[in-house]
Amino acid sequence: MTHLLDRAVHLGYAPGAQDERVLPLGQRIDLGGDLERRGRFFASEYRLNARIAEYPVPVVSLIDGLCRGGGLGLSVHGGFRVVTERAVPAMPETGIGFFPDVGASYFLPRLPGAIGMYLGLTGHRLDAADALYTGLATHFVPADGLDAVGEALADSPCDPVDVVLNRLAGRSPVAGSGLADVLR
């Protein structure tokens, strides 16, 4: 996935374009004990995070269901992160004693208060309300309205992305954040 996104960001996405460096969906990358290959993999992933953060066109991530590890690491660097009520952002690597990866060492300390440390140490799974409360998500759109996001953005090229996403928003679940209760 990193190579596909990296090529898309670097060259501009062309539907139907083929790139032999892109792995088929679901194919695993086994880096085994090859430290040099691991280094190249993570270096490219971190470069991609930086490109997403600096990309001149607004990047909108749609998070509807599990968004873990690398998916969370990629989406958080874009300017707009839309969650639905089914969103479950998490960093499962922390639950087995690994350090947060794929950009989490950048975004966790930037969360308000000690939330980033809490998430990094506990592996606490978030829901949509928690993601909005922490700032990991920027907008809420109900799952049944998610398909309208792309069309609404395309139909409103002169409106700021934030305005278009707010038009689609349902009632924000942020008031129901369980994480807010834990950290009080």
PDB file of C-alpha atoms in Angstrom:
ATOM      1  CA  MET A   1       0.000   0.000   0.000  1.00  0.00           C
ATOM      2  CA  THR A   2       2.818   2.401   0.816  1.00  0.00           C
ATOM      3  CA  HIS A   3       4.314   2.004  -2.650  1.00  0.00           C
ATOM      4  CA  LEU A   4       0.936   2.561  -4.315  1.00  0.00           C
ATOM      5  CA  LEU A   5       0.246   5.717  -2.301  1.00  0.00           C
ATOM      6  CA  ASP A   6       3.809   6.938  -2.715  1.00  0.00           C
ATOM      7  CA  ARG A   7       3.594   6.559  -6.499  1.00  0.00           C
ATOM      8  CA  ALA A   8       0.148   8.190  -6.525  1.00  0.00           C
ATOM      9  CA  VAL A   9       1.352  11.176  -4.514  1.00  0.00           C
ATOM     10  CA  HIS A  10       4.622  11.492  -6.419  1.00  0.00           C
ATOM     11  CA  LEU A  11       3.364  11.010  -9.966  1.00  0.00           C
ATOM     12  CA  GLY A  12      -0.310  11.846  -9.675  1.00  0.00           C
ATOM     13  CA  TYR A  13      -2.869   9.050  -9.651  1.00  0.00           C
ATOM     14  CA  ALA A  14      -3.907   7.650 -12.996  1.00  0.00           C
ATOM     15  CA  PRO A  15      -6.755   5.101 -12.766  1.00  0.00           C
ATOM     16  CA  GLY A  16      -5.778   1.850 -14.403  1.00  0.00           C
ATOM     17  CA  ALA A  17      -2.058   2.646 -14.336  1.00  0.00           C
ATOM     18  CA  GLN A  18       0.148  -0.342 -13.600  1.00  0.00           C
ATOM     19  CA  ASP A  19       3.300  -0.304 -11.523  1.00  0.00           C
ATOM     20  CA  GLU A  20       5.230  -3.523 -10.969  1.00  0.00           C
ATOM     21  CA  ARG A  21       6.362  -2.273  -7.537  1.00  0.00           C
ATOM     22  CA  VAL A  22       2.764  -2.236  -6.245  1.00  0.00           C
ATOM     23  CA  LEU A  23       1.752  -5.389  -4.409  1.00  0.00           C
ATOM     24  CA  PRO A  24      -1.682  -6.887  -5.039  1.00  0.00           C
ATOM     25  CA  LEU A  25      -4.196  -6.065  -2.304  1.00  0.00           C
ATOM     26  CA  GLY A  26      -3.816  -8.448   0.624  1.00  0.00           C
ATOM     27  CA  GLN A  27      -0.301  -9.633  -0.273  1.00  0.00           C
ATOM     28  CA  ARG A  28       1.982  -9.469   2.761  1.00  0.00           C
ATOM     29  CA  ILE A  29       5.423  -7.970   2.791  1.00  0.00           C
ATOM     30  CA  ASP A  30       7.849 -10.245   4.645  1.00  0.00           C
ATOM     31  CA  LEU A  31      10.895  -8.250   5.661  1.00  0.00           C
ATOM     32  CA  GLY A  32      12.237 -11.134   7.744  1.00  0.00           C
ATOM     33  CA  GLY A  33      15.713 -10.511   9.093  1.00  0.00           C
ATOM     34  CA  ASP A  34      16.768  -8.264   6.226  1.00  0.00           C
ATOM     35  CA  LEU A  35      17.687  -5.121   8.161  1.00  0.00           C
ATOM     36  CA  GLU A  36      18.588  -3.141   5.058  1.00  0.00           C
ATOM     37  CA  ARG A  37      15.237  -3.926   3.450  1.00  0.00           C
ATOM     38  CA  ARG A  38      13.412  -3.043   6.681  1.00  0.00           C
ATOM     39  CA  GLY A  39      15.239   0.266   6.757  1.00  0.00           C
ATOM     40  CA  ARG A  40      14.236   1.045   3.164  1.00  0.00           C
ATOM     41  CA  PHE A  41      10.614   0.073   3.872  1.00  0.00           C
ATOM     42  CA  PHE A  42      10.261   2.318   6.911  1.00  0.00           C
ATOM     43  CA  ALA A  43      12.201   5.168   5.287  1.00  0.00           C
ATOM     44  CA  SER A  44       9.765   5.107   2.352  1.00  0.00           C
ATOM     45  CA  GLU A  45       6.810   4.983   4.722  1.00  0.00           C
ATOM     46  CA  TYR A  46       8.044   8.001   6.675  1.00  0.00           C
ATOM     47  CA  ARG A  47       8.719   9.898   3.432  1.00  0.00           C
ATOM     48  CA  LEU A  48       5.165   9.148   2.385  1.00  0.00           C
ATOM     49  CA  ASN A  49       3.825  10.482   5.706  1.00  0.00           C
ATOM     50  CA  ALA A  50       5.784  13.699   5.121  1.00  0.00           C
ATOM     51  CA  ARG A  51       4.497  13.977   1.532  1.00  0.00           C
ATOM     52  CA  ILE A  52       0.913  13.561   2.688  1.00  0.00           C
ATOM     53  CA  ALA A  53       1.414  16.246   5.351  1.00  0.00           C
ATOM     54  CA  GLU A  54       2.940  18.663   2.829  1.00  0.00           C
ATOM     55  CA  TYR A  55       0.788  17.784  -0.186  1.00  0.00           C
ATOM     56  CA  PRO A  56      -0.642  20.993  -1.701  1.00  0.00           C
ATOM     57  CA  VAL A  57      -4.043  19.423  -2.423  1.00  0.00           C
ATOM     58  CA  PRO A  58      -6.263  18.660   0.595  1.00  0.00           C
ATOM     59  CA  VAL A  59      -6.053  15.006   1.613  1.00  0.00           C
ATOM     60  CA  VAL A  60      -9.317  13.591   2.989  1.00  0.00           C
ATOM     61  CA  SER A  61      -9.180  10.235   4.787  1.00  0.00           C
ATOM     62  CA  LEU A  62     -12.430   8.319   5.225  1.00  0.00           C
ATOM     63  CA  ILE A  63     -12.280   6.084   8.302  1.00  0.00           C
ATOM     64  CA  ASP A  64     -15.174   3.633   8.451  1.00  0.00           C
ATOM     65  CA  GLY A  65     -14.232   0.619  10.553  1.00  0.00           C
ATOM     66  CA  LEU A  66     -10.789  -0.511  11.684  1.00  0.00           C
ATOM     67  CA  CYS A  67      -7.982   1.963  11.099  1.00  0.00           C
ATOM     68  CA  ARG A  68      -4.931   0.494  12.742  1.00  0.00           C
ATOM     69  CA  GLY A  69      -1.197   0.921  12.687  1.00  0.00           C
ATOM     70  CA  GLY A  70      -0.125   2.019   9.220  1.00  0.00           C
ATOM     71  CA  GLY A  71      -3.627   3.085   8.172  1.00  0.00           C
ATOM     72  CA  LEU A  72      -3.825   5.412  11.140  1.00  0.00           C
ATOM     73  CA  GLY A  73      -0.256   6.558  10.539  1.00  0.00           C
ATOM     74  CA  LEU A  74      -1.079   7.488   6.943  1.00  0.00           C
ATOM     75  CA  SER A  75      -4.457   9.100   7.554  1.00  0.00           C
ATOM     76  CA  VAL A  76      -3.415  11.302  10.462  1.00  0.00           C
ATOM     77  CA  HIS A  77      -0.963  13.259   8.293  1.00  0.00           C
ATOM     78  CA  GLY A  78      -3.709  14.475   5.971  1.00  0.00           C
ATOM     79  CA  GLY A  79      -5.606  17.626   6.811  1.00  0.00           C
ATOM     80  CA  PHE A  80      -9.052  16.037   6.985  1.00  0.00           C
ATOM     81  CA  ARG A  81      -9.884  12.802   8.784  1.00  0.00           C
ATOM     82  CA  VAL A  82     -13.545  11.823   8.575  1.00  0.00           C
ATOM     83  CA  VAL A  83     -14.849   9.116  10.909  1.00  0.00           C
ATOM     84  CA  THR A  84     -18.159   7.299  10.991  1.00  0.00           C
ATOM     85  CA  GLU A  85     -19.847   5.684  13.978  1.00  0.00           C
ATOM     86  CA  ARG A  86     -18.147   2.419  12.939  1.00  0.00           C
ATOM     87  CA  ALA A  87     -14.599   3.839  13.140  1.00  0.00           C
ATOM     88  CA  VAL A  88     -12.111   2.046  15.405  1.00  0.00           C
ATOM     89  CA  PRO A  89      -8.725   3.815  15.301  1.00  0.00           C
ATOM     90  CA  ALA A  90      -6.079   1.831  17.181  1.00  0.00           C
ATOM     91  CA  MET A  91      -2.396   1.027  17.474  1.00  0.00           C
ATOM     92  CA  PRO A  92      -2.470  -2.700  18.211  1.00  0.00           C
ATOM     93  CA  GLU A  93       1.324  -2.948  18.348  1.00  0.00           C
ATOM     94  CA  THR A  94       1.277  -1.222  21.735  1.00  0.00           C
ATOM     95  CA  GLY A  95      -0.928  -3.974  23.155  1.00  0.00           C
ATOM     96  CA  ILE A  96       1.912  -6.483  22.715  1.00  0.00           C
ATOM     97  CA  GLY A  97       4.639  -4.230  24.042  1.00  0.00           C
ATOM     98  CA  PHE A  98       5.913  -2.695  20.800  1.00  0.00           C
ATOM     99  CA  PHE A  99       6.378   1.054  20.471  1.00  0.00           C
ATOM    100  CA  PRO A 100       3.871   3.012  18.372  1.00  0.00           C
ATOM    101  CA  ASP A 101       5.129   3.164  14.797  1.00  0.00           C
ATOM    102  CA  VAL A 102       4.380   4.639  11.359  1.00  0.00           C
ATOM    103  CA  GLY A 103       4.328   8.236  12.398  1.00  0.00           C
ATOM    104  CA  ALA A 104       2.704   7.735  15.801  1.00  0.00           C
ATOM    105  CA  SER A 105       5.870   8.962  17.489  1.00  0.00           C
ATOM    106  CA  TYR A 106       5.186  12.227  15.666  1.00  0.00           C
ATOM    107  CA  PHE A 107       1.444  12.642  16.242  1.00  0.00           C
ATOM    108  CA  LEU A 108       0.954  11.130  19.717  1.00  0.00           C
ATOM    109  CA  PRO A 109       2.992  13.739  21.615  1.00  0.00           C
ATOM    110  CA  ARG A 110       1.076  16.469  19.795  1.00  0.00           C
ATOM    111  CA  LEU A 111      -2.277  15.363  21.193  1.00  0.00           C
ATOM    112  CA  PRO A 112      -3.655  17.488  24.031  1.00  0.00           C
ATOM    113  CA  GLY A 113      -2.505  16.828  27.581  1.00  0.00           C
ATOM    114  CA  ALA A 114      -1.146  13.348  28.206  1.00  0.00           C
ATOM    115  CA  ILE A 115      -3.555  11.626  25.815  1.00  0.00           C
ATOM    116  CA  GLY A 116      -0.765  10.585  23.446  1.00  0.00           C
ATOM    117  CA  MET A 117       1.243   8.992  26.242  1.00  0.00           C
ATOM    118  CA  TYR A 118      -1.864   7.222  27.527  1.00  0.00           C
ATOM    119  CA  LEU A 119      -2.661   5.827  24.072  1.00  0.00           C
ATOM    120  CA  GLY A 120       0.951   4.841  23.394  1.00  0.00           C
ATOM    121  CA  LEU A 121       1.308   3.015  26.702  1.00  0.00           C
ATOM    122  CA  THR A 122      -2.085   1.328  26.908  1.00  0.00           C
ATOM    123  CA  GLY A 123      -3.041   0.557  23.304  1.00  0.00           C
ATOM    124  CA  HIS A 124      -6.529   1.841  24.147  1.00  0.00           C
ATOM    125  CA  ARG A 125      -8.877   1.428  21.192  1.00  0.00           C
ATOM    126  CA  LEU A 126     -10.738   4.542  20.207  1.00  0.00           C
ATOM    127  CA  ASP A 127     -14.198   5.020  18.798  1.00  0.00           C
ATOM    128  CA  ALA A 128     -15.447   7.915  16.679  1.00  0.00           C
ATOM    129  CA  ALA A 129     -16.168  10.092  19.733  1.00  0.00           C
ATOM    130  CA  ASP A 130     -12.678   9.502  21.132  1.00  0.00           C
ATOM    131  CA  ALA A 131     -11.043  10.180  17.759  1.00  0.00           C
ATOM    132  CA  LEU A 132     -12.849  13.513  17.513  1.00  0.00           C
ATOM    133  CA  TYR A 133     -12.102  14.365  21.146  1.00  0.00           C
ATOM    134  CA  THR A 134      -8.360  13.758  20.686  1.00  0.00           C
ATOM    135  CA  GLY A 135      -8.125  15.470  17.314  1.00  0.00           C
ATOM    136  CA  LEU A 136      -7.143  12.280  15.495  1.00  0.00           C
ATOM    137  CA  ALA A 137     -10.374  12.812  13.533  1.00  0.00           C
ATOM    138  CA  THR A 138     -11.489  16.189  12.259  1.00  0.00           C
ATOM    139  CA  HIS A 139     -15.041  15.457  11.089  1.00  0.00           C
ATOM    140  CA  PHE A 140     -17.900  13.038  11.620  1.00  0.00           C
ATOM    141  CA  VAL A 141     -20.151  11.791   8.824  1.00  0.00           C
ATOM    142  CA  PRO A 142     -22.665   8.989   9.445  1.00  0.00           C
ATOM    143  CA  ALA A 143     -21.741   5.764   7.662  1.00  0.00           C
ATOM    144  CA  ASP A 144     -24.828   5.940   5.472  1.00  0.00           C
ATOM    145  CA  GLY A 145     -23.656   9.355   4.191  1.00  0.00           C
ATOM    146  CA  LEU A 146     -20.044   8.425   3.525  1.00  0.00           C
ATOM    147  CA  ASP A 147     -20.585   7.691  -0.161  1.00  0.00           C
ATOM    148  CA  ALA A 148     -21.698  11.301  -0.655  1.00  0.00           C
ATOM    149  CA  VAL A 149     -18.389  12.795   0.513  1.00  0.00           C
ATOM    150  CA  GLY A 150     -16.498  12.506  -2.778  1.00  0.00           C
ATOM    151  CA  GLU A 151     -19.406  13.767  -4.828  1.00  0.00           C
ATOM    152  CA  ALA A 152     -20.048  16.683  -2.455  1.00  0.00           C
ATOM    153  CA  LEU A 153     -16.401  17.719  -2.632  1.00  0.00           C
ATOM    154  CA  ALA A 154     -16.390  17.463  -6.429  1.00  0.00           C
ATOM    155  CA  ASP A 155     -19.646  19.457  -6.686  1.00  0.00           C
ATOM    156  CA  SER A 156     -18.283  22.277  -4.500  1.00  0.00           C
ATOM    157  CA  PRO A 157     -14.810  23.080  -5.860  1.00  0.00           C
ATOM    158  CA  CYS A 158     -14.924  26.691  -4.625  1.00  0.00           C
ATOM    159  CA  ASP A 159     -15.950  25.827  -1.065  1.00  0.00           C
ATOM    160  CA  PRO A 160     -13.356  24.985   1.583  1.00  0.00           C
ATOM    161  CA  VAL A 161     -13.177  21.242   2.316  1.00  0.00           C
ATOM    162  CA  ASP A 162     -14.055  21.939   5.954  1.00  0.00           C
ATOM    163  CA  VAL A 163     -17.298  23.660   4.949  1.00  0.00           C
ATOM    164  CA  VAL A 164     -18.333  20.802   2.644  1.00  0.00           C
ATOM    165  CA  LEU A 165     -17.590  18.159   5.294  1.00  0.00           C
ATOM    166  CA  ASN A 166     -19.503  20.118   7.929  1.00  0.00           C
ATOM    167  CA  ARG A 167     -22.554  20.180   5.631  1.00  0.00           C
ATOM    168  CA  LEU A 168     -22.492  16.378   5.537  1.00  0.00           C
ATOM    169  CA  ALA A 169     -21.929  15.951   9.256  1.00  0.00           C
ATOM    170  CA  GLY A 170     -24.482  14.282  11.408  1.00  0.00           C
ATOM    171  CA  ARG A 171     -24.756  14.873  15.132  1.00  0.00           C
ATOM    172  CA  SER A 172     -21.206  14.662  16.456  1.00  0.00           C
ATOM    173  CA  PRO A 173     -20.645  11.859  18.964  1.00  0.00           C
ATOM    174  CA  VAL A 174     -17.748  13.709  20.674  1.00  0.00           C
ATOM    175  CA  ALA A 175     -19.837  14.402  23.796  1.00  0.00           C
ATOM    176  CA  GLY A 176     -19.958  10.638  24.357  1.00  0.00           C
ATOM    177  CA  SER A 177     -16.191  10.188  24.460  1.00  0.00           C
ATOM    178  CA  GLY A 178     -15.273   7.530  27.002  1.00  0.00           C
ATOM    179  CA  LEU A 179     -11.658   8.623  26.763  1.00  0.00           C
ATOM    180  CA  ALA A 180     -12.646  12.073  28.025  1.00  0.00           C
ATOM    181  CA  ASP A 181     -14.111  10.399  31.122  1.00  0.00           C
ATOM    182  CA  VAL A 182     -10.998   8.261  31.706  1.00  0.00           C
ATOM    183  CA  LEU A 183      -8.677  11.266  31.530  1.00  0.00           C
ATOM    184  CA  ARG A 184     -10.670  13.561  33.837  1.00  0.00           C
TER     185      ARG A 184
END
